[in-house]
Amino acid sequence: MKVSFVLNGRNISYEIAPGEYLADTLRANHILSVKKACDEAACGACTVLLDGRPILSCSFLSARVEGRSVTTVEAVQDEVSEISDFFSDEGADQCGFCNTGLALTILALRNELKNPTDEEIKHFVVGNLCRCTGYQAQFKAIKRYLEAHK
Amino acid sequence: MEANRYLRPATLEEAHQLLLQDAKNILLGGGLWLKKSTSSANALIDLSALGLDQIKNTGDHIEVGAMVSLRDFEMSPLVKNIQGGILVSAVSQIMGVAFRNGATVGGSVAGKFPFSDLITPLLALDTTLIFYPKKELGLADFLNQKGRSSDILTHVVIKKSTGRAFFKKVKTTALDFAVINVAISRLNNEYRIAIGSRPSVAALAVKAMDTVNGMKALSDEQIAQAATLASEELLYASTNAASAEYRKALVRAYIKRGLEEVSK
């Protein structure tokens, strides 16, 4: 079957299997910023934006994005580069595998919540696991990034 | 997952006919637990074109479409106003925001997931389920039904109420399934106590409720008795996450704390 949607601002159409998941479709079409880690909706590494809101592409059926808009890191490189600078300043990076999913979640957080509290920030990003940093440095980096955009 | 077809019916009647055609045709909610629950299907039936993604204020109740995402449910002012926000407190603890943007209210309820953090507080409230073809069932009756149903859950109807409520999810890590979850609601002097993830699907602790219902004020002894009954009248089992005895001990502790809180 075919699925047609807007991917990073471009209208595209892919041939997919009926039970195929979005992360597999995207990676098969060279969108390699989308990571597969747990592959069971638990870690957030596969996060992409669907109509501007974060979803877990490893467990979201590809057919369900028909007619909708999907955004991956490839389309928001300037914004993600800026987030990356804040992460570097705080030592919030190590292996980097979770970064692309987390960066998209942070962009969604910035769009969705105005002046979030510390608890709201933590609550919004809790689904993006990182096995390297221990989260404190990430939290400081996210907070500084959001403050810079007030 | 393996599937032969993906279908997006335009009407409920069409969806129902497709469901009846083959026992291996399955309805999709958000589909996020498909990997865990189903290895193959003949047809996947997507309900997202049926206008079931709205939360409506119907006066004494709110009517939640089956395809409303858990995130939209959690952010709804209508939902926040019910019993001190017990549903928001519960749903906001389900995985992360990205998960809740994909998962649906209908899928969470119709799946009768034993670990559900939504079913337990809904059971502690006055919740009715609407199915196609025309049928209404109380949530407790639905949970007690056995076997595959050919009805389609279209709406979850929750009575508006402003009494006190308590919800507790015991979990090992932030994103974990509940070791146990407990919900208590109080409206006037009527209490409803629901316990889930025992590890079976949530159920009402009826004997415990009978102990406290109708009381204007609860004594320490009544609260302790209700907590003990709740830990004894339902089935608890051991899993890798927790032993049955530990689950019972948690229930005794949290029913006690919950009743102390809501009976103030």
mmCIF file with all atom_site columns, N, CA and C in Angstrom, chain A residues 3 8 16 18 25 31-32 39 83 115 118 124 130:
data_model
loop_
_atom_site.group_PDB
_atom_site.id
_atom_site.type_symbol
_atom_site.label_atom_id
_atom_site.label_alt_id
_atom_site.label_comp_id
_atom_site.label_asym_id
_atom_site.label_entity_id
_atom_site.label_seq_id
_atom_site.pdbx_PDB_ins_code
_atom_site.Cartn_x
_atom_site.Cartn_y
_atom_site.Cartn_z
_atom_site.occupancy
_atom_site.B_iso_or_equiv
_atom_site.pdbx_formal_charge
_atom_site.auth_seq_id
_atom_site.auth_comp_id
_atom_site.auth_asym_id
_atom_site.auth_atom_id
_atom_site.pdbx_PDB_model_num
ATOM 1  N N  . VAL A 1 3   ? 1.521  5.304  1.293  1.00 0.00 ? 3   VAL A N  1
ATOM 2  C CA . VAL A 1 3   ? 1.160  6.346  2.250  1.00 0.00 ? 3   VAL A CA 1
ATOM 3  C C  . VAL A 1 3   ? 1.748  7.662  1.729  1.00 0.00 ? 3   VAL A C  1
ATOM 4  N N  . ASN A 1 8   ? 9.148  16.693 6.294  1.00 0.00 ? 8   ASN A N  1
ATOM 5  C CA . ASN A 1 8   ? 10.098 17.809 6.344  1.00 0.00 ? 8   ASN A CA 1
ATOM 6  C C  . ASN A 1 8   ? 9.812  18.841 5.261  1.00 0.00 ? 8   ASN A C  1
ATOM 7  N N  . ILE A 1 16  ? 4.533  1.052  1.530  1.00 0.00 ? 16  ILE A N  1
ATOM 8  C CA . ILE A 1 16  ? 4.740  0.466  2.860  1.00 0.00 ? 16  ILE A CA 1
ATOM 9  C C  . ILE A 1 16  ? 3.933  -0.828 2.993  1.00 0.00 ? 16  ILE A C  1
ATOM 10 N N  . PRO A 1 18  ? 1.234  -2.950 5.354  1.00 0.00 ? 18  PRO A N  1
ATOM 11 C CA . PRO A 1 18  ? 0.133  -2.467 6.206  1.00 0.00 ? 18  PRO A CA 1
ATOM 12 C C  . PRO A 1 18  ? 0.496  -2.378 7.694  1.00 0.00 ? 18  PRO A C  1
ATOM 13 N N  . THR A 1 25  ? 9.895  2.896  8.183  1.00 0.00 ? 25  THR A N  1
ATOM 14 C CA . THR A 1 25  ? 9.662  3.553  6.884  1.00 0.00 ? 25  THR A CA 1
ATOM 15 C C  . THR A 1 25  ? 10.656 4.693  6.674  1.00 0.00 ? 25  THR A C  1
ATOM 16 N N  . ILE A 1 31  ? 16.125 8.526  6.221  1.00 0.00 ? 31  ILE A N  1
ATOM 17 C CA . ILE A 1 31  ? 15.996 9.517  7.298  1.00 0.00 ? 31  ILE A CA 1
ATOM 18 C C  . ILE A 1 31  ? 16.626 8.869  8.525  1.00 0.00 ? 31  ILE A C  1
ATOM 19 N N  . LEU A 1 32  ? 17.946 8.992  8.620  1.00 0.00 ? 32  LEU A N  1
ATOM 20 C CA . LEU A 1 32  ? 18.678 8.195  9.611  1.00 0.00 ? 32  LEU A CA 1
ATOM 21 C C  . LEU A 1 32  ? 18.845 8.902  10.953 1.00 0.00 ? 32  LEU A C  1
ATOM 22 N N  . ASP A 1 39  ? 12.684 0.016  20.693 1.00 0.00 ? 39  ASP A N  1
ATOM 23 C CA . ASP A 1 39  ? 11.737 -0.472 19.678 1.00 0.00 ? 39  ASP A CA 1
ATOM 24 C C  . ASP A 1 39  ? 10.430 -0.965 20.290 1.00 0.00 ? 39  ASP A C  1
ATOM 25 N N  . ILE A 1 83  ? 20.375 23.971 20.150 1.00 0.00 ? 83  ILE A N  1
ATOM 26 C CA . ILE A 1 83  ? 20.171 23.153 21.359 1.00 0.00 ? 83  ILE A CA 1
ATOM 27 C C  . ILE A 1 83  ? 21.458 22.407 21.689 1.00 0.00 ? 83  ILE A C  1
ATOM 28 N N  . ASN A 1 115 ? 6.591  29.639 29.372 1.00 0.00 ? 115 ASN A N  1
ATOM 29 C CA . ASN A 1 115 ? 7.110  29.788 30.728 1.00 0.00 ? 115 ASN A CA 1
ATOM 30 C C  . ASN A 1 115 ? 6.880  28.550 31.600 1.00 0.00 ? 115 ASN A C  1
ATOM 31 N N  . ASP A 1 118 ? 9.969  24.216 36.422 1.00 0.00 ? 118 ASP A N  1
ATOM 32 C CA . ASP A 1 118 ? 10.961 23.126 36.395 1.00 0.00 ? 118 ASP A CA 1
ATOM 33 C C  . ASP A 1 118 ? 10.260 21.776 36.300 1.00 0.00 ? 118 ASP A C  1
ATOM 34 N N  . PHE A 1 124 ? 7.722  16.974 30.788 1.00 0.00 ? 124 PHE A N  1
ATOM 35 C CA . PHE A 1 124 ? 7.600  16.924 29.326 1.00 0.00 ? 124 PHE A CA 1
ATOM 36 C C  . PHE A 1 124 ? 8.665  16.036 28.696 1.00 0.00 ? 124 PHE A C  1
ATOM 37 N N  . CYS A 1 130 ? 18.111 8.762  28.695 1.00 0.00 ? 130 CYS A N  1
ATOM 38 C CA . CYS A 1 130 ? 19.525 8.922  28.368 1.00 0.00 ? 130 CYS A CA 1
ATOM 39 C C  . CYS A 1 130 ? 20.298 8.046  29.344 1.00 0.00 ? 130 CYS A C  1
#
